[in-house]
């Protein structure tokens, strides 16, 4: 990925980009390459994660203590590893974002205070239908229109086979059809291996034997990042 690739997303050095996701590791799985490029290009950006992922059923490794604390520390380590200058992890309840009545007002204020020109988040199906992914995408879609902020959806290629374990979280699995990418950004060799390393830093979620890392499909998937851009608005 190069600076010219950012321009395909409508992002320039004058942009202000907010990457907003429900759980720690979402941002790395979807955007570790983009994050590296934003940092290298000197673009103002911030990564926000709304929950501490305490409801995850995955818990690899030999860790003691509360899962939310473990995942918060992992998120901090990953952000430092990727060179993110500004990041925040909040304490909204995992798997219950749709019950957070004031979340929309909070995020609208964040977008305005950051003077964001672009919001990056999951596409409307949340890739595999996780309720938090879907709700946050819906919420940010509305906020982007209200604040006239360009919206960049993270998605997957049409060939991607959604794991059944993921679809099991969806309210209606038959309706899960991720948006087709409009922009495909190739990662450099350096960005690719740094992304893989960043994912493995979430040790509680991905063991060395995890199919996410060892599966050939995912190793190929991570060589590129896939985006669907809404109609880009004029930067504020």
mmCIF file of C-alpha atoms in Angstrom:
data_model
loop_
_atom_site.group_PDB
_atom_site.id
_atom_site.type_symbol
_atom_site.label_atom_id
_atom_site.label_comp_id
_atom_site.label_asym_id
_atom_site.label_seq_id
_atom_site.Cartn_x
_atom_site.Cartn_y
_atom_site.Cartn_z
ATOM 1 C CA UNK A 1 0.000 0.000 0.000
ATOM 2 C CA UNK A 2 1.250 3.469 -0.894
ATOM 3 C CA UNK A 3 0.098 7.055 -0.384
ATOM 4 C CA UNK A 4 -1.514 7.000 -3.820
ATOM 5 C CA UNK A 5 -3.663 4.106 -2.599
ATOM 6 C CA UNK A 6 -5.071 6.323 0.153
ATOM 7 C CA UNK A 7 -6.306 8.655 -2.557
ATOM 8 C CA UNK A 8 -8.505 5.840 -3.870
ATOM 9 C CA UNK A 9 -10.346 6.122 -0.551
ATOM 10 C CA UNK A 10 -10.511 9.894 -0.892
ATOM 11 C CA UNK A 11 -7.923 10.309 1.871
ATOM 12 C CA UNK A 12 -5.199 12.962 1.617
ATOM 13 C CA UNK A 13 -2.687 14.431 4.065
ATOM 14 C CA UNK A 14 -5.319 17.038 4.923
ATOM 15 C CA UNK A 15 -7.813 14.375 6.019
ATOM 16 C CA UNK A 16 -8.800 13.405 9.558
ATOM 17 C CA UNK A 17 -9.708 9.726 9.817
ATOM 18 C CA UNK A 18 -11.617 7.963 12.608
ATOM 19 C CA UNK A 19 -11.474 4.164 12.639
ATOM 20 C CA UNK A 20 -14.291 2.919 14.894
ATOM 21 C CA UNK A 21 -14.932 -0.734 15.773
ATOM 22 C CA UNK A 22 -16.795 -2.727 18.434
ATOM 23 C CA UNK A 23 -14.032 -5.049 19.690
ATOM 24 C CA UNK A 24 -10.259 -5.075 20.142
ATOM 25 C CA UNK A 25 -8.762 -6.962 17.152
ATOM 26 C CA UNK A 26 -11.504 -5.831 14.709
ATOM 27 C CA UNK A 27 -9.375 -2.865 13.707
ATOM 28 C CA UNK A 28 -6.291 -5.007 13.110
ATOM 29 C CA UNK A 29 -8.032 -7.752 11.166
ATOM 30 C CA UNK A 30 -9.682 -5.182 8.889
ATOM 31 C CA UNK A 31 -7.278 -2.266 8.736
ATOM 32 C CA UNK A 32 -3.740 -2.985 9.965
ATOM 33 C CA UNK A 33 -2.369 -2.172 6.511
ATOM 34 C CA UNK A 34 -4.374 1.040 6.249
ATOM 35 C CA UNK A 35 -3.307 2.027 9.758
ATOM 36 C CA UNK A 36 0.352 1.618 8.821
ATOM 37 C CA UNK A 37 -0.109 3.675 5.659
ATOM 38 C CA UNK A 38 -1.942 6.463 7.476
ATOM 39 C CA UNK A 39 0.892 6.632 9.998
ATOM 40 C CA UNK A 40 3.617 6.588 7.347
ATOM 41 C CA UNK A 41 1.835 9.267 5.290
ATOM 42 C CA UNK A 42 1.422 11.572 8.272
ATOM 43 C CA UNK A 43 -2.377 11.626 8.092
ATOM 44 C CA UNK A 44 -4.235 12.600 11.266
ATOM 45 C CA UNK A 45 -6.138 9.557 12.523
ATOM 46 C CA UNK A 46 -7.481 7.873 15.629
ATOM 47 C CA UNK A 47 -8.527 4.295 16.414
ATOM 48 C CA UNK A 48 -11.533 3.819 18.697
ATOM 49 C CA UNK A 49 -12.778 0.490 20.067
ATOM 50 C CA UNK A 50 -16.072 0.597 21.949
ATOM 51 C CA UNK A 51 -15.940 -2.558 24.093
ATOM 52 C CA UNK A 52 -13.252 -4.626 25.763
ATOM 53 C CA UNK A 53 -14.461 -7.831 24.139
ATOM 54 C CA UNK A 54 -15.317 -9.445 27.441
ATOM 55 C CA UNK A 55 -18.028 -11.650 25.921
ATOM 56 C CA UNK A 56 -15.646 -13.509 23.613
ATOM 57 C CA UNK A 57 -15.818 -17.286 23.838
ATOM 58 C CA UNK A 58 -12.208 -17.530 22.659
ATOM 59 C CA UNK A 59 -9.520 -17.561 25.319
ATOM 60 C CA UNK A 60 -6.241 -19.102 24.242
ATOM 61 C CA UNK A 61 -3.022 -19.072 26.213
ATOM 62 C CA UNK A 62 -2.196 -19.397 29.886
ATOM 63 C CA UNK A 63 -3.729 -16.202 31.180
ATOM 64 C CA UNK A 64 -5.162 -15.551 34.590
ATOM 65 C CA UNK A 65 -7.538 -12.754 35.410
ATOM 66 C CA UNK A 66 -10.443 -11.017 33.750
ATOM 67 C CA UNK A 67 -10.643 -11.355 29.965
ATOM 68 C CA UNK A 68 -11.561 -7.686 29.499
ATOM 69 C CA UNK A 69 -8.339 -6.647 31.246
ATOM 70 C CA UNK A 70 -6.290 -9.027 29.104
ATOM 71 C CA UNK A 71 -7.818 -7.764 25.871
ATOM 72 C CA UNK A 72 -7.381 -4.130 26.873
ATOM 73 C CA UNK A 73 -3.666 -4.731 27.445
ATOM 74 C CA UNK A 74 -3.411 -6.565 24.123
ATOM 75 C CA UNK A 75 -5.091 -3.657 22.332
ATOM 76 C CA UNK A 76 -2.631 -1.223 23.878
ATOM 77 C CA UNK A 77 0.313 -3.404 22.793
ATOM 78 C CA UNK A 78 -1.000 -3.687 19.232
ATOM 79 C CA UNK A 79 -1.577 0.053 18.920
ATOM 80 C CA UNK A 80 1.968 0.753 20.069
ATOM 81 C CA UNK A 81 3.337 -1.916 17.727
ATOM 82 C CA UNK A 82 1.508 -0.392 14.755
ATOM 83 C CA UNK A 83 2.629 3.115 15.701
ATOM 84 C CA UNK A 84 -0.847 4.535 16.274
ATOM 85 C CA UNK A 85 -0.488 8.061 17.721
ATOM 86 C CA UNK A 86 -4.037 8.331 19.086
ATOM 87 C CA UNK A 87 -6.261 5.489 20.251
ATOM 88 C CA UNK A 88 -8.932 4.731 22.832
ATOM 89 C CA UNK A 89 -10.728 1.675 24.189
ATOM 90 C CA UNK A 90 -14.056 2.265 25.906
ATOM 91 C CA UNK A 91 -16.157 0.214 28.292
ATOM 92 C CA UNK A 92 -19.448 -0.329 26.498
ATOM 93 C CA UNK A 93 -20.950 -3.770 27.106
ATOM 94 C CA UNK A 94 -19.855 -6.404 24.603
ATOM 95 C CA UNK A 95 -22.702 -7.896 22.499
ATOM 96 C CA UNK A 96 -25.094 -5.207 23.753
ATOM 97 C CA UNK A 97 -24.205 -2.068 21.790
ATOM 98 C CA UNK A 98 -27.746 -1.793 20.444
ATOM 99 C CA UNK A 99 -28.939 -1.243 24.019
ATOM 100 C CA UNK A 100 -26.634 1.753 24.550
ATOM 101 C CA UNK A 101 -29.149 4.578 24.125
ATOM 102 C CA UNK A 102 -26.613 7.419 24.229
ATOM 103 C CA UNK A 103 -24.020 5.828 21.936
ATOM 104 C CA UNK A 104 -25.190 7.730 18.862
ATOM 105 C CA UNK A 105 -24.881 11.102 20.579
ATOM 106 C CA UNK A 106 -21.457 10.176 21.943
ATOM 107 C CA UNK A 107 -20.091 9.121 18.554
ATOM 108 C CA UNK A 108 -21.556 12.168 16.820
ATOM 109 C CA UNK A 109 -19.721 14.359 19.310
ATOM 110 C CA UNK A 110 -16.491 12.412 18.738
ATOM 111 C CA UNK A 111 -16.767 12.873 14.962
ATOM 112 C CA UNK A 112 -17.330 16.599 15.362
ATOM 113 C CA UNK A 113 -14.617 17.181 17.964
ATOM 114 C CA UNK A 114 -12.075 15.245 15.900
ATOM 115 C CA UNK A 115 -13.222 17.174 12.820
ATOM 116 C CA UNK A 116 -13.296 13.864 10.996
ATOM 117 C CA UNK A 117 -13.435 13.875 7.224
ATOM 118 C CA UNK A 118 -13.609 10.069 7.029
ATOM 119 C CA UNK A 119 -15.043 7.274 9.182
ATOM 120 C CA UNK A 120 -13.813 3.697 8.710
ATOM 121 C CA UNK A 121 -15.856 0.775 10.057
ATOM 122 C CA UNK A 122 -17.363 -2.591 9.067
ATOM 123 C CA UNK A 123 -19.756 -2.804 6.139
ATOM 124 C CA UNK A 124 -23.502 -3.087 6.982
ATOM 125 C CA UNK A 125 -23.564 -6.889 7.435
ATOM 126 C CA UNK A 126 -20.638 -6.680 9.835
ATOM 127 C CA UNK A 127 -18.889 -9.243 7.582
ATOM 128 C CA UNK A 128 -20.555 -12.201 9.323
ATOM 129 C CA UNK A 129 -23.509 -10.684 11.147
ATOM 130 C CA UNK A 130 -22.239 -10.096 14.682
ATOM 131 C CA UNK A 131 -24.934 -7.875 16.278
ATOM 132 C CA UNK A 132 -22.376 -5.314 17.513
ATOM 133 C CA UNK A 133 -20.772 -5.092 14.053
ATOM 134 C CA UNK A 134 -24.135 -4.612 12.355
ATOM 135 C CA UNK A 135 -25.485 -2.067 14.824
ATOM 136 C CA UNK A 136 -22.334 0.055 14.862
ATOM 137 C CA UNK A 137 -22.195 0.078 11.066
ATOM 138 C CA UNK A 138 -25.830 1.193 10.910
ATOM 139 C CA UNK A 139 -25.228 3.875 13.523
ATOM 140 C CA UNK A 140 -22.106 5.251 11.852
ATOM 141 C CA UNK A 141 -23.820 5.241 8.468
ATOM 142 C CA UNK A 142 -26.470 7.560 9.900
ATOM 143 C CA UNK A 143 -23.876 9.709 11.651
ATOM 144 C CA UNK A 144 -21.791 10.060 8.487
ATOM 145 C CA UNK A 145 -24.826 11.411 6.639
ATOM 146 C CA UNK A 146 -25.778 13.731 9.488
ATOM 147 C CA UNK A 147 -22.253 15.142 9.828
ATOM 148 C CA UNK A 148 -21.448 15.027 6.083
ATOM 149 C CA UNK A 149 -18.468 12.775 6.712
ATOM 150 C CA UNK A 150 -17.138 10.357 4.086
ATOM 151 C CA UNK A 151 -17.707 6.717 5.009
ATOM 152 C CA UNK A 152 -15.306 3.886 4.195
ATOM 153 C CA UNK A 153 -16.613 0.379 4.832
ATOM 154 C CA UNK A 154 -14.213 -2.495 5.498
ATOM 155 C CA UNK A 155 -15.378 -5.574 3.623
ATOM 156 C CA UNK A 156 -14.113 -8.849 2.129
ATOM 157 C CA UNK A 157 -13.743 -10.234 -1.403
ATOM 158 C CA UNK A 158 -16.732 -11.980 -2.966
ATOM 159 C CA UNK A 159 -14.805 -15.259 -2.842
ATOM 160 C CA UNK A 160 -14.492 -15.127 0.955
ATOM 161 C CA UNK A 161 -16.226 -17.996 2.727
ATOM 162 C CA UNK A 162 -17.723 -16.814 5.983
ATOM 163 C CA UNK A 163 -17.022 -19.306 8.815
ATOM 164 C CA UNK A 164 -20.113 -21.050 10.150
ATOM 165 C CA UNK A 165 -19.075 -20.144 13.689
ATOM 166 C CA UNK A 166 -19.306 -16.502 12.688
ATOM 167 C CA UNK A 167 -22.662 -16.851 10.956
ATOM 168 C CA UNK A 168 -24.022 -18.485 14.102
ATOM 169 C CA UNK A 169 -23.919 -15.042 15.735
ATOM 170 C CA UNK A 170 -26.090 -13.451 13.043
ATOM 171 C CA UNK A 171 -29.784 -12.836 13.663
ATOM 172 C CA UNK A 172 -30.560 -14.008 10.118
ATOM 173 C CA UNK A 173 -27.557 -15.790 8.560
ATOM 174 C CA UNK A 174 -29.267 -16.143 5.170
ATOM 175 C CA UNK A 175 -29.253 -12.359 4.745
ATOM 176 C CA UNK A 176 -25.516 -11.965 5.326
ATOM 177 C CA UNK A 177 -23.939 -10.783 2.076
ATOM 178 C CA UNK A 178 -20.983 -8.413 2.619
ATOM 179 C CA UNK A 179 -20.698 -5.471 0.245
ATOM 180 C CA UNK A 180 -18.558 -6.015 -2.839
ATOM 181 C CA UNK A 181 -15.270 -4.077 -2.605
ATOM 182 C CA UNK A 182 -14.974 -0.936 -4.704
ATOM 183 C CA UNK A 183 -11.340 -0.436 -3.690
ATOM 184 C CA UNK A 184 -8.752 -3.191 -3.169
ATOM 185 C CA UNK A 185 -5.477 -2.097 -1.610
ATOM 186 C CA UNK A 186 -2.408 -4.374 -1.769
ATOM 187 C CA UNK A 187 -0.135 -4.439 1.273
ATOM 188 C CA UNK A 188 3.610 -4.163 0.887
ATOM 189 C CA UNK A 189 5.653 -7.111 2.126
ATOM 190 C CA UNK A 190 6.573 -5.127 5.242
ATOM 191 C CA UNK A 191 2.965 -4.136 5.914
ATOM 192 C CA UNK A 192 1.766 -7.698 5.368
ATOM 193 C CA UNK A 193 4.105 -9.307 7.876
ATOM 194 C CA UNK A 194 3.550 -6.518 10.379
ATOM 195 C CA UNK A 195 -0.194 -7.112 10.104
ATOM 196 C CA UNK A 196 0.270 -10.837 10.772
ATOM 197 C CA UNK A 197 2.451 -10.056 13.770
ATOM 198 C CA UNK A 198 -0.085 -7.552 15.106
ATOM 199 C CA UNK A 199 -2.843 -10.163 14.932
ATOM 200 C CA UNK A 200 -0.737 -12.655 16.882
ATOM 201 C CA UNK A 201 -0.287 -10.055 19.635
ATOM 202 C CA UNK A 202 -3.933 -10.701 20.455
ATOM 203 C CA UNK A 203 -2.747 -13.907 22.070
ATOM 204 C CA UNK A 204 -5.949 -14.527 24.004
ATOM 205 C CA UNK A 205 -7.900 -14.685 20.734
ATOM 206 C CA UNK A 206 -5.534 -16.270 18.226
ATOM 207 C CA UNK A 207 -3.251 -19.154 19.082
ATOM 208 C CA UNK A 208 -0.473 -20.350 16.799
ATOM 209 C CA UNK A 209 -2.782 -23.192 15.821
ATOM 210 C CA UNK A 210 -5.694 -20.894 15.056
ATOM 211 C CA UNK A 211 -7.109 -21.282 11.562
ATOM 212 C CA UNK A 212 -7.180 -17.505 11.294
ATOM 213 C CA UNK A 213 -3.412 -17.408 11.139
ATOM 214 C CA UNK A 214 -2.469 -20.819 9.785
ATOM 215 C CA UNK A 215 -5.236 -21.147 7.195
ATOM 216 C CA UNK A 216 -3.986 -20.603 3.653
ATOM 217 C CA UNK A 217 -7.144 -18.684 2.792
ATOM 218 C CA UNK A 218 -6.484 -16.081 5.446
ATOM 219 C CA UNK A 219 -2.789 -15.822 4.660
ATOM 220 C CA UNK A 220 -3.800 -14.904 1.118
ATOM 221 C CA UNK A 221 -6.643 -12.665 2.294
ATOM 222 C CA UNK A 222 -4.304 -10.547 4.395
ATOM 223 C CA UNK A 223 -2.128 -9.601 1.397
ATOM 224 C CA UNK A 224 -4.814 -7.068 0.511
ATOM 225 C CA UNK A 225 -7.447 -4.991 2.261
ATOM 226 C CA UNK A 226 -10.917 -4.545 0.874
ATOM 227 C CA UNK A 227 -13.047 -1.421 1.067
ATOM 228 C CA UNK A 228 -16.395 -0.164 -0.150
ATOM 229 C CA UNK A 229 -16.639 3.610 -0.292
ATOM 230 C CA UNK A 230 -19.875 5.511 0.072
ATOM 231 C CA UNK A 231 -20.363 8.626 -2.043
ATOM 232 C CA UNK A 232 -17.509 10.800 -0.881
ATOM 233 C CA UNK A 233 -18.457 14.190 0.462
ATOM 234 C CA UNK A 234 -16.417 17.344 0.321
ATOM 235 C CA UNK A 235 -13.903 17.476 3.158
ATOM 236 C CA UNK A 236 -14.776 19.855 5.981
#
